[in-house]
Coordinates of C-alpha atoms and ligand atoms in Angstrom, one line a residue:
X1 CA 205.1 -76.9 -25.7
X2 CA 203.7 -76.7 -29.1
X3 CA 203.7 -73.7 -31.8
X4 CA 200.1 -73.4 -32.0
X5 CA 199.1 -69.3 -31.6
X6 CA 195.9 -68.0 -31.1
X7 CA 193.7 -65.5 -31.6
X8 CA 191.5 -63.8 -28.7
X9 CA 189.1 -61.0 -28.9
X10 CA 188.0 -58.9 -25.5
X11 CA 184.0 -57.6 -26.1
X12 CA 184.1 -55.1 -24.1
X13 CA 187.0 -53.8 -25.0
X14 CA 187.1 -50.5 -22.9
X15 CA 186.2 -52.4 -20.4
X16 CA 187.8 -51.4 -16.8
X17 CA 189.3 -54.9 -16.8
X18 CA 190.9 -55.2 -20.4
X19 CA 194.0 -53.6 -19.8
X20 CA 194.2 -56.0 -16.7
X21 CA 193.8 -58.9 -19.1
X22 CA 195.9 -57.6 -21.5
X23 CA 198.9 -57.4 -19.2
X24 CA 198.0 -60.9 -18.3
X25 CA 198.6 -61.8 -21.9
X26 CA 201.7 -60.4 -22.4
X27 CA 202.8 -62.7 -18.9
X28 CA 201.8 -65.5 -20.1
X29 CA 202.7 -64.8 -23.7
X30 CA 205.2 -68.7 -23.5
X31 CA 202.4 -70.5 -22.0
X32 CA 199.7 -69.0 -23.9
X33 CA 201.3 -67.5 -27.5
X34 CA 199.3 -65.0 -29.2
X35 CA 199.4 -64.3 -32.6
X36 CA 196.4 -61.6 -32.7
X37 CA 194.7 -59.6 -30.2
X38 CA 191.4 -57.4 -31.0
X39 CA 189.5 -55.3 -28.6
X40 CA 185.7 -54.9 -29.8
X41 CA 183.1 -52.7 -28.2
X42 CA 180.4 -50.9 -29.2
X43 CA 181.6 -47.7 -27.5
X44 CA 183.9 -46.0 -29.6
X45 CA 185.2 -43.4 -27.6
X46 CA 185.9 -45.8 -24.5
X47 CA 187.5 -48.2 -27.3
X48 CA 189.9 -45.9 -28.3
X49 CA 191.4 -44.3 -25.6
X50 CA 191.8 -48.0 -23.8
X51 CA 192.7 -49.0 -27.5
X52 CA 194.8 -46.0 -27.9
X53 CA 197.0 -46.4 -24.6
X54 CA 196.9 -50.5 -25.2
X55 CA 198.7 -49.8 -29.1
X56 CA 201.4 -48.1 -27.8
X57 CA 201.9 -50.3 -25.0
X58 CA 202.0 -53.4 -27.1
X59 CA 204.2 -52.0 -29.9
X60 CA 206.3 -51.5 -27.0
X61 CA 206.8 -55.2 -25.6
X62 CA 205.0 -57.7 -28.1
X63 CA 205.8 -55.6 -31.7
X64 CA 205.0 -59.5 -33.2
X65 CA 201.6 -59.1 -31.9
X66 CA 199.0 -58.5 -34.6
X67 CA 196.7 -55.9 -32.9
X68 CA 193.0 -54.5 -33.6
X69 CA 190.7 -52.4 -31.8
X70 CA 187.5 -52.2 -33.2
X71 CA 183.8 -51.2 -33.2
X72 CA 183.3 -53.5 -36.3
X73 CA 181.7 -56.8 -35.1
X74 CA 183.1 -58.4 -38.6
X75 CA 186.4 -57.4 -38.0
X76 CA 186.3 -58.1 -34.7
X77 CA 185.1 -61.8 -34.8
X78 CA 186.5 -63.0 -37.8
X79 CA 189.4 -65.0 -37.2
X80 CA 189.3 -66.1 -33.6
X81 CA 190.0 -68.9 -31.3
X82 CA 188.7 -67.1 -28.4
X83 CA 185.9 -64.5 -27.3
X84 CA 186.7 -63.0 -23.6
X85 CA 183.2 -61.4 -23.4
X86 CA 182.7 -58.5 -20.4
X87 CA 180.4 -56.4 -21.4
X88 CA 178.4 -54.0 -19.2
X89 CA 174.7 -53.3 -21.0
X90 CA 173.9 -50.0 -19.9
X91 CA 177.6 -49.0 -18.2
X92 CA 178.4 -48.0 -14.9
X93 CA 175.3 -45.0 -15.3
X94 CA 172.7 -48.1 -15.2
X95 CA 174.4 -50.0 -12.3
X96 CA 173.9 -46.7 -10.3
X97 CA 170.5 -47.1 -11.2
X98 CA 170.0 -50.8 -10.3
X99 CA 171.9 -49.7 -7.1
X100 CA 169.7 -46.9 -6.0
X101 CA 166.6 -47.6 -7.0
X102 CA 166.0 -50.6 -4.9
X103 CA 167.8 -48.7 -2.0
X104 CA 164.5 -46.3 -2.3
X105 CA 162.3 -48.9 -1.0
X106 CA 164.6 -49.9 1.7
X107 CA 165.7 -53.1 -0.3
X108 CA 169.5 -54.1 -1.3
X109 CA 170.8 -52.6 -4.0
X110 CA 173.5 -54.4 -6.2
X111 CA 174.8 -55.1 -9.3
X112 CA 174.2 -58.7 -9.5
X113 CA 171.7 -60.0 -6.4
X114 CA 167.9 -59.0 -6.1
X115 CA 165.7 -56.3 -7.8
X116 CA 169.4 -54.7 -9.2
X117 CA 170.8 -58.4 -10.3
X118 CA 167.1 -58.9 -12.4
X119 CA 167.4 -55.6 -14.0
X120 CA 170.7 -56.1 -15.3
X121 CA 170.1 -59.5 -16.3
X122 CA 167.1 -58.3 -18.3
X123 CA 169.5 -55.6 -20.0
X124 CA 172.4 -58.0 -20.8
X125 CA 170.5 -61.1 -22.5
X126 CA 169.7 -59.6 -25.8
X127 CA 173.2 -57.9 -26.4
X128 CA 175.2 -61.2 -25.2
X129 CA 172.9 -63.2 -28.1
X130 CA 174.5 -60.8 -29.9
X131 CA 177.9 -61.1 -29.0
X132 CA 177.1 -65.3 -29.3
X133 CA 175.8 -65.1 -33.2
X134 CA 178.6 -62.6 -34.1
X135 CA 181.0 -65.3 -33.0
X136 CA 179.0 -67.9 -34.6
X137 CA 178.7 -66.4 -37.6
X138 CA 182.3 -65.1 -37.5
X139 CA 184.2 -68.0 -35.7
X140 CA 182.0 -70.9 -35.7
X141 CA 184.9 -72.9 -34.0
X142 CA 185.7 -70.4 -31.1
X143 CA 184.6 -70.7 -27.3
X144 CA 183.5 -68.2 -25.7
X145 CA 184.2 -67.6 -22.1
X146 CA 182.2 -64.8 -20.0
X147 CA 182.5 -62.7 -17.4
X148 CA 179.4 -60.6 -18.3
X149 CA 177.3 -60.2 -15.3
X150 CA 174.6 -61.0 -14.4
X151 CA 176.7 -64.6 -15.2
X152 CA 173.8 -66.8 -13.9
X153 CA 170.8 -64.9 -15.9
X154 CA 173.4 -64.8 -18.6
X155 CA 174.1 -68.4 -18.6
X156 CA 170.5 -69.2 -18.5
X157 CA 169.7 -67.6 -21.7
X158 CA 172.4 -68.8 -23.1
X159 CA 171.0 -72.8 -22.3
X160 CA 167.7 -72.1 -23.3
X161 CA 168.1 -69.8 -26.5
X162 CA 171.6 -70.9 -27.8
X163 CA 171.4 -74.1 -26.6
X164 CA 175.0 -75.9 -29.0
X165 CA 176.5 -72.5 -28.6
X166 CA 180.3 -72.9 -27.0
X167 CA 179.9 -71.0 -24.1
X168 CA 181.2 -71.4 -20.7
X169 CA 180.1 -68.6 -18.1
X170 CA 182.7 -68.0 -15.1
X171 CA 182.8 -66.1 -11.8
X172 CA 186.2 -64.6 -9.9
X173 CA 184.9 -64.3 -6.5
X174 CA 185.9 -67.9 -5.7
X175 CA 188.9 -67.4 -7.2
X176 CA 189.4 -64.3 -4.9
X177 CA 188.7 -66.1 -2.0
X178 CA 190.1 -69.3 -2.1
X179 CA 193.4 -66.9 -2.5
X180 CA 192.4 -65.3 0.8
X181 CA 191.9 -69.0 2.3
X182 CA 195.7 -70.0 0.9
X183 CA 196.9 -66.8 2.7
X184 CA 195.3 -68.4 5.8
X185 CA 196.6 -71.8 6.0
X186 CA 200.1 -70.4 4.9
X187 CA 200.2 -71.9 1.2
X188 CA 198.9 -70.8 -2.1
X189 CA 196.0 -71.3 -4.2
X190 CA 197.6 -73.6 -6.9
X191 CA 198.4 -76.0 -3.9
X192 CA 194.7 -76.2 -2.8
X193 CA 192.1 -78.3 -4.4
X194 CA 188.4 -77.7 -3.3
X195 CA 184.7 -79.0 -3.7
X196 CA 182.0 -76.7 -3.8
X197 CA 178.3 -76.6 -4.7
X198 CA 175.6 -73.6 -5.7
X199 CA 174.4 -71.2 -8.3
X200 CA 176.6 -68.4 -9.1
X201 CA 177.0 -65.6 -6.6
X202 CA 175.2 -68.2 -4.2
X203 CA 177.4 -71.4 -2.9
X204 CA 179.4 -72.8 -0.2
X205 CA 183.0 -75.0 -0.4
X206 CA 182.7 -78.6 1.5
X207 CA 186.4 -78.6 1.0
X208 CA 189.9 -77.3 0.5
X209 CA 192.1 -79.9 0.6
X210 CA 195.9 -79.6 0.0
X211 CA 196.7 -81.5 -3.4
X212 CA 199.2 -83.7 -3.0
X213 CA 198.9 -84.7 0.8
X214 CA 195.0 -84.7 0.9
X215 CA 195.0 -82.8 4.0
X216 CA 191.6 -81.3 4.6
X217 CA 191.9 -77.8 5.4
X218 CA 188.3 -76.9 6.2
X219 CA 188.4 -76.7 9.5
X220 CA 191.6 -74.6 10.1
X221 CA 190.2 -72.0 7.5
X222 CA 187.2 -72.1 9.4
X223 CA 188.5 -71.7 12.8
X224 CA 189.9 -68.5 11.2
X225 CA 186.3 -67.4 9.2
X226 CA 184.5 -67.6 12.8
X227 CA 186.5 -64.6 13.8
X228 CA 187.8 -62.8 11.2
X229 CA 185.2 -63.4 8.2
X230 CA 188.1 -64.0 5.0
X231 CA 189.6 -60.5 6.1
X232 CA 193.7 -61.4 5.4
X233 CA 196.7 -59.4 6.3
X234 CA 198.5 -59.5 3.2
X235 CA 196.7 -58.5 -0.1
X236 CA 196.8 -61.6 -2.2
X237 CA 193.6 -60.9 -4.1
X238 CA 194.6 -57.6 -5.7
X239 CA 191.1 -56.7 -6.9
X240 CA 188.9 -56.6 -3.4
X241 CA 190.6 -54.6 -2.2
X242 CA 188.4 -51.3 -1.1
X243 CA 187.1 -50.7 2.1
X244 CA 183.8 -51.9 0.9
X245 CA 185.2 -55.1 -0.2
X246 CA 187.1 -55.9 3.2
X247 CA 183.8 -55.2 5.4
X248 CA 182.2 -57.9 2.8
X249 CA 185.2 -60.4 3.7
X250 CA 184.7 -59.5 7.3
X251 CA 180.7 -60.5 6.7
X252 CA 181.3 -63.9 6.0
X253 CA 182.1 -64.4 9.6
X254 CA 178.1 -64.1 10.0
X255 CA 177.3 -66.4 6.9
X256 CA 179.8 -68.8 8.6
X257 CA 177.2 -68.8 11.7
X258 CA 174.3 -69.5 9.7
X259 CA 175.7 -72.6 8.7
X260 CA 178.8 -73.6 10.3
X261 CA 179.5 -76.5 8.3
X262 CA 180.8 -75.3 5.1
X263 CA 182.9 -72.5 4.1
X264 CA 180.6 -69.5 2.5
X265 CA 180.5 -67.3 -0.9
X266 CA 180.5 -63.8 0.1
X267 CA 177.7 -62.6 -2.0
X268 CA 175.3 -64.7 0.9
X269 CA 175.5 -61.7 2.4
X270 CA 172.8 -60.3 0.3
X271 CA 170.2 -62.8 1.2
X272 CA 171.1 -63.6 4.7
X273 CA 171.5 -59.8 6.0
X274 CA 169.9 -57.8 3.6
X275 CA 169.0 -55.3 6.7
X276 CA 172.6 -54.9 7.5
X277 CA 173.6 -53.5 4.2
X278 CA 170.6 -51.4 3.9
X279 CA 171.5 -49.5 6.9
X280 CA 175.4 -49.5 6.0
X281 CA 174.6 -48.7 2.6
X282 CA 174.3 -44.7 1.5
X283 CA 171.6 -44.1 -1.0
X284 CA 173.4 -41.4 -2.8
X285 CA 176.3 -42.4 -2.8
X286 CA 177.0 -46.3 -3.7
X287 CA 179.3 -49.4 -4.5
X288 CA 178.6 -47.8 -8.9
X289 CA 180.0 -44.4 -7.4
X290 CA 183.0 -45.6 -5.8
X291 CA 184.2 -47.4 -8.7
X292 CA 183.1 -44.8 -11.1
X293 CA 185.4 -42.3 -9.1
X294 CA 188.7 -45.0 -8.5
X295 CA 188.8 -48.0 -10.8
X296 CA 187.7 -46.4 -13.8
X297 CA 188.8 -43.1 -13.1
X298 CA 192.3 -44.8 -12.3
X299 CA 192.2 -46.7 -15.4
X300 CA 191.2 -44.4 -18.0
X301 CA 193.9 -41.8 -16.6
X302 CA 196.8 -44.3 -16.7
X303 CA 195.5 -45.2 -20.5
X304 CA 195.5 -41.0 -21.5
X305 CA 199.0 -41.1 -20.1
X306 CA 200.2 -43.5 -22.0
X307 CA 198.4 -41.3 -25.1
X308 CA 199.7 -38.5 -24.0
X309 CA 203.2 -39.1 -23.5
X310 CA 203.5 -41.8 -26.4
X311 CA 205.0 -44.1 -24.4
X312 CA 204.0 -47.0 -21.6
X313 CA 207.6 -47.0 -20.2
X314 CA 206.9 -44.9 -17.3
X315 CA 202.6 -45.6 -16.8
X316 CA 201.3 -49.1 -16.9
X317 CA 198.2 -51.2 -16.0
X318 CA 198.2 -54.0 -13.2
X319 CA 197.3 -57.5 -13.3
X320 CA 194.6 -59.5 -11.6
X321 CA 193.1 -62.6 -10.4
X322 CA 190.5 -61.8 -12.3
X323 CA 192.7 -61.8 -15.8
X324 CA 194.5 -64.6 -14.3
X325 CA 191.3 -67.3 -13.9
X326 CA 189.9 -66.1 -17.4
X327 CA 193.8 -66.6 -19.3
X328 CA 193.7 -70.3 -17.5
X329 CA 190.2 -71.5 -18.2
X330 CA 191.2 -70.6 -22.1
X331 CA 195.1 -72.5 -21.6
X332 CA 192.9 -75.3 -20.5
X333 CA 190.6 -75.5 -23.4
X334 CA 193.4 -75.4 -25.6
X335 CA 196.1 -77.5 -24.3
X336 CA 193.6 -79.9 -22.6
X337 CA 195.3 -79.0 -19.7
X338 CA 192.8 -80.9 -17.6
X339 CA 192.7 -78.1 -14.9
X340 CA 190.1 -78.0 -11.9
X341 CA 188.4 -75.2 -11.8
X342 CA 184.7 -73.7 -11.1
X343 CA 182.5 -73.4 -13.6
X344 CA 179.0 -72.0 -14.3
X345 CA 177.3 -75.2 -16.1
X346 CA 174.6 -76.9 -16.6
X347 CA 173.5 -79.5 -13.1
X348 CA 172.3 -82.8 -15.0
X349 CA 173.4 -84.5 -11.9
X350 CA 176.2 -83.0 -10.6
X351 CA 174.4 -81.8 -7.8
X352 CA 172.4 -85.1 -7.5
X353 CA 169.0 -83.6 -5.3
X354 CA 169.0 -80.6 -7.8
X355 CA 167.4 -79.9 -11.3
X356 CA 168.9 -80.9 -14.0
X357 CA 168.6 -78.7 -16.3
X358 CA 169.7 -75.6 -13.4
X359 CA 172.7 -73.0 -14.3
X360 CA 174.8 -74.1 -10.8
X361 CA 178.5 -73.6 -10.1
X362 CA 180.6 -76.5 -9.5
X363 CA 184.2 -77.7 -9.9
X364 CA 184.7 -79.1 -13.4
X365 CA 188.3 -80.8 -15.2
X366 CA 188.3 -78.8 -18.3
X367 CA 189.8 -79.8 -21.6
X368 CA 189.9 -79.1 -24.9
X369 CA 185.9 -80.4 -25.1
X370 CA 184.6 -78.2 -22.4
X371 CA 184.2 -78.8 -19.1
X372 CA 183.5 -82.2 -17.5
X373 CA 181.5 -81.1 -14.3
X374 CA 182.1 -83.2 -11.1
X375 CA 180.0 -84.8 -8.9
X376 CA 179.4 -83.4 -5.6
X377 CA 176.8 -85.6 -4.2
X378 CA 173.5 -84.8 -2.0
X379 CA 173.0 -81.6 -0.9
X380 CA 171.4 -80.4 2.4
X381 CA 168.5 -79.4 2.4
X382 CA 168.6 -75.9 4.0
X383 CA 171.1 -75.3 0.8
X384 CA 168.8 -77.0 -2.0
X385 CA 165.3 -75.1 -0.4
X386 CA 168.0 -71.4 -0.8
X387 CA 169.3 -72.1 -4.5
X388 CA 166.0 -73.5 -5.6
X389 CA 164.3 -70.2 -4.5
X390 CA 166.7 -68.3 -6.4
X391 CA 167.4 -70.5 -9.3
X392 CA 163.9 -70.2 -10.1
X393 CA 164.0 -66.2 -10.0
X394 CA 166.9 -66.5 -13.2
X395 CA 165.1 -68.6 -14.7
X396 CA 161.4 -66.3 -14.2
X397 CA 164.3 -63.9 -15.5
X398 CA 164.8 -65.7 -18.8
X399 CA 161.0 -66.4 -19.3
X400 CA 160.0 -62.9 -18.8
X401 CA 162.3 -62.0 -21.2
X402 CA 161.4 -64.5 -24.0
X403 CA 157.8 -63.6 -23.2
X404 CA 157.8 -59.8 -22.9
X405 CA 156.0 -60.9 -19.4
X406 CA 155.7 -57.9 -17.1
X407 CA 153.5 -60.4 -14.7
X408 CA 156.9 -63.1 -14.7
X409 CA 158.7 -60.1 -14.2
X410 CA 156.8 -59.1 -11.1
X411 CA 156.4 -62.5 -10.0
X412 CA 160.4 -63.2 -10.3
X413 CA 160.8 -59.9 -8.7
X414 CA 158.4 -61.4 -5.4
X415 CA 160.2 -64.7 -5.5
X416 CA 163.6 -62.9 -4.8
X417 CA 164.6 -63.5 -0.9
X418 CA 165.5 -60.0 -1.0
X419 CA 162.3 -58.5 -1.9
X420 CA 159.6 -58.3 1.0
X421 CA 156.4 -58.6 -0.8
X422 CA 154.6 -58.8 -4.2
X423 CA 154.0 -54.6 -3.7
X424 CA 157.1 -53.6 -3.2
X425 CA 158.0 -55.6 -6.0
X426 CA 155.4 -54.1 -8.5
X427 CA 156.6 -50.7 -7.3
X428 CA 160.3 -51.4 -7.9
X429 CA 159.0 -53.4 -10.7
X430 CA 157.5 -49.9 -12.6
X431 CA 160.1 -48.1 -11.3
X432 CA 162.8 -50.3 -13.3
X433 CA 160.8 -50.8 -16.7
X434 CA 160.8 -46.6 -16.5
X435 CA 164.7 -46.6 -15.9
X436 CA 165.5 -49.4 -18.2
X437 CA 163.2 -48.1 -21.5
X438 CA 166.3 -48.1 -23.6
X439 CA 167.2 -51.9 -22.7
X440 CA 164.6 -53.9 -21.9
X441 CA 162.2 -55.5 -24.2
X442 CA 158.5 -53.7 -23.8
X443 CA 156.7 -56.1 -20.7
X444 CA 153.3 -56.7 -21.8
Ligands
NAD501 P1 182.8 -51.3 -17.8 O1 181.5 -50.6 -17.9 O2 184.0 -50.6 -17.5 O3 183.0 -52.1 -19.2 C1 182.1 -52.7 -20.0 C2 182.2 -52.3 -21.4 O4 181.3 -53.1 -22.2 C3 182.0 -50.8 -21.7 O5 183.1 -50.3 -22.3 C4 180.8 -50.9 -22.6 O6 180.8 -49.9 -23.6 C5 180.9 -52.2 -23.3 N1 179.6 -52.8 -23.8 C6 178.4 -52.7 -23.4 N2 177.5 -53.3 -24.2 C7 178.3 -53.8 -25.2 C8 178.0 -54.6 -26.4 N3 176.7 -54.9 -26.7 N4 179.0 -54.9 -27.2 C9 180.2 -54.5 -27.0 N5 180.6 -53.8 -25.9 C10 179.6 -53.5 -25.0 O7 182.5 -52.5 -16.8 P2 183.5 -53.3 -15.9 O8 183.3 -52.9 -14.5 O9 184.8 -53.3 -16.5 O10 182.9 -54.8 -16.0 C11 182.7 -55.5 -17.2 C12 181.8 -56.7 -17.0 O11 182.5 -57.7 -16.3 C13 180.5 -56.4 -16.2 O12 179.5 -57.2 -16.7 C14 180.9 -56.9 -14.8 O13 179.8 -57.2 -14.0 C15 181.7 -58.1 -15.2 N6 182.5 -58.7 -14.2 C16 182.2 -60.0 -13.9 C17 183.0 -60.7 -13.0 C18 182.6 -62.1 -12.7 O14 182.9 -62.6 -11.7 N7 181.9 -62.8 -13.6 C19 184.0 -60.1 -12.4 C20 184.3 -58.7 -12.7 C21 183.5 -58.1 -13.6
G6P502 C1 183.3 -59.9 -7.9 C2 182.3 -60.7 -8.6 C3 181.9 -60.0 -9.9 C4 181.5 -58.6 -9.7 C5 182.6 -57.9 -9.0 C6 182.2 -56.5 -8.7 O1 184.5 -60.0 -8.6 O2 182.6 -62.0 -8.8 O3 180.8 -60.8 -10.5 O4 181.2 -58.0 -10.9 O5 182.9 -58.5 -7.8 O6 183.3 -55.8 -8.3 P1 183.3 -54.2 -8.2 O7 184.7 -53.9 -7.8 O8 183.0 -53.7 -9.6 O9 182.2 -53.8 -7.3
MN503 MN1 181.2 -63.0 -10.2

């Protein structure tokens, strides 16, 4: 295709998903050609051992591959074409926190959505500025595309306080599930082309049509919702896979009753049925725990075994939707491939009843400039009253932070459809600043 290489780094390097990406690489090594690959975190000991295990592993099937793992931000961002950004602020110890903590007060406690979604989001602003002016100063040419959760308090800071930076913020749970909804009209995802409107974590597809006849599938897949939620026989989204995950696919059956009309985004779940989780959820033990105890464990064992044996021939890392939407979105950028895909990006009018200047996810052709969102008309207003609601809590988010406000905080905190009232806010409100001393800025 052309002999143009490139050069990526992965912040968050000893991430649980790096070696997933990595192996996603080396797949697409003739569509995508590497010439450099650096792992930066600030982490050292996670660094190395993923860094370690990745090493040998690469000197075993891409030797031509200039490779760097690094807690050096210079070394790390000089000379790149790409930053795949995933960091965690705070690690899987802090999610516990924004899990449980919440859960005390008999509200939902999760890494992304309500009181544990705001405390993250205050945690990961100041350290993905970071990452942003490390790359800027480093690479001033390079995009970077995130993962880094909380993506939608994430990408709001990044539109109000790095405003030209080359950013694009992306989620895989659509990805996920439009696999799921190719499994259940019999084709696959590449054949399906969909519209969809919302903020991230928080939308619902108006249609899945097959590419080149223009059948609409909508219906069919829905038929299929109404009973069995997105819950699929075979396991074509390799990554939602726990038990946890399949009762959350077998949930949007509920969020399909609410509104029957278009297909929903699991993570509705949240706001719809908070009492549901609540009472499914255990308070000591939660969704931080069980990943603590399988996907990291898992990951970090297969990585010292390739260390410890010298060798990735017999132990290796798998590969998943996740690595494959992130590899894509940067093919696109840099072939101008033109590809359809979902972006997190600012509205100006692509959701035409809905601020402009909101963070919202919807479909976008993607080229080498950026993305070119698409227009998916008026929405309804049950769905606009929903996302304004929580759109504004991001963006109280974003304002608290910029303002060291502890009464935006609060106020953000009563605003979230999760949250029952302004005193169980201030009480999980107090209860966060105390866990979060180390990572948040001091609310005044
Ligand atoms: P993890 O804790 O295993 O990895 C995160 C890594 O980031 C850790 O090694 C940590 O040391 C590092 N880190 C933290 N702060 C850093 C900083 N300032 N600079 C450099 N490195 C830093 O977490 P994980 O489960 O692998 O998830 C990684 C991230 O990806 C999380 O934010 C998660 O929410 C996100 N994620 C997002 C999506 C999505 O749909 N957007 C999907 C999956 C995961
Ligand atoms: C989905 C979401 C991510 C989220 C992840 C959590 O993929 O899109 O934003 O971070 O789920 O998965 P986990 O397995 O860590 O609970
Ligand atoms: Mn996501």
């Amino acid at each position: 295709m052309t002999s143009k290489k490139f050069s990526i780094v992965i912040a968050g390097g000893g991430s649980t998903f790096t070696p997933g990406i990595v192996m996603m690489l080396l797949e697409e090594a003739e569509r995508f050609p590497l010439r450099k690959l650096i792992l930066y975190d600030n982490d050292e000991k996670r660094q190395d051992i993923l860094g370690e295990a990745l090493k040998i592993l690469l000197k075993e099937r891409a030797p031509e591959l200039e490779f760097i793992f690094t807690t050096d931000p210079k070394v790390a961002f000089t000379d790149v074409d790409f930053v795949f950004a995933h960091i965690r602020v705070g690690k899987y110890a802090m999610r516990e926190q924004d899990e449980k903590i919440p859960l005390k007060y008999g509200v939902v406690g999760q890494e992304t959505c309500g009181p544990g979604g705001i405390a993250y989001g205050m945690r990961s602003i100041k350290d993905m500025l970071e990452l942003v002016d490390y790359m800027e100063e480093y690479s001033p040419e390079a995009w970077m595309l995130n993962y880094s959760n909380p993506a939608a308090i994430v990408a709001e800071a990044t539109r109000v306080l790095r405003p030209d930076s080359k950013i694009l913020n992306i989620c895989d749970m659509p990805v996920g599930t439009l696999r799921r909804m190719s499994q259940i009209v019999n084709t696959t995802p590449d054949q399906l082309e969909v519209s969809y409107f919302g903020l991230n974590h928080f939308g619902w597809w108006t249609s899945v049509k097959d590419k080149n006849t223009g059948y609409e599938y909508l219906d069919d897949i829905k038929e299929y919702v109404a009973e069995h939620g997105y819950l699929t026989q075979v396991e074509v989204d390799t990554q939602h896979m726990d038990e946890s995950w399949q009762e959350t696919h077998k949930k949007a059956k509920d969020l399909l009753a609410i509104e029957p009309r278009f297909l929903p985004n699991t993570y509705l779940k949240y706001y719809f049925y908070p009492q549901d989780e609540v009472e499914h959820a255990n308070p000591a033990y939660t969704r931080a725990n069980e990943v603590m105890d399988g996907r990291e464990k898992n990951v970090f064992s297969a990585a010292q075994k390739i260390i410890d044996s010298g060798t990735a021939k017999e132990n290796s890392f798998e590969i998943d939707s996740h690595a494959s939407f992130i590899v894509d979105l940067a093919r696109a950028i840099a072939f101008n491939t033109g590809e359809r895909m979902l972006l997190i990006v600012e509205n100006n009018g692509a959701i035409a009843n809905f601020d402009d200047d909101a963070m919202v996810e919807v479909p976008c052709i993607v080229g080498s400039d950026g993305p070119e969102p698409l227009a998916q008309g008026k929405i309804p207003q049950f769905e606009r009253a929903l996302m304004l609601q929580q759109v504004t809590v991001e963006k109280m988010v974003v304002e608290a932070y910029i303002e060291k406000s502890y009464q935006k905080m609060w106020q953000a905190l009563t605003l979230s459809k999760i949250v029952p009232n302004a005193r169980v806010a201030k009480e999980l409100l107090d209860d966060l600043i105390e866990a979060n001393k180390e990572f948040w800025p001091d609310l005044k």
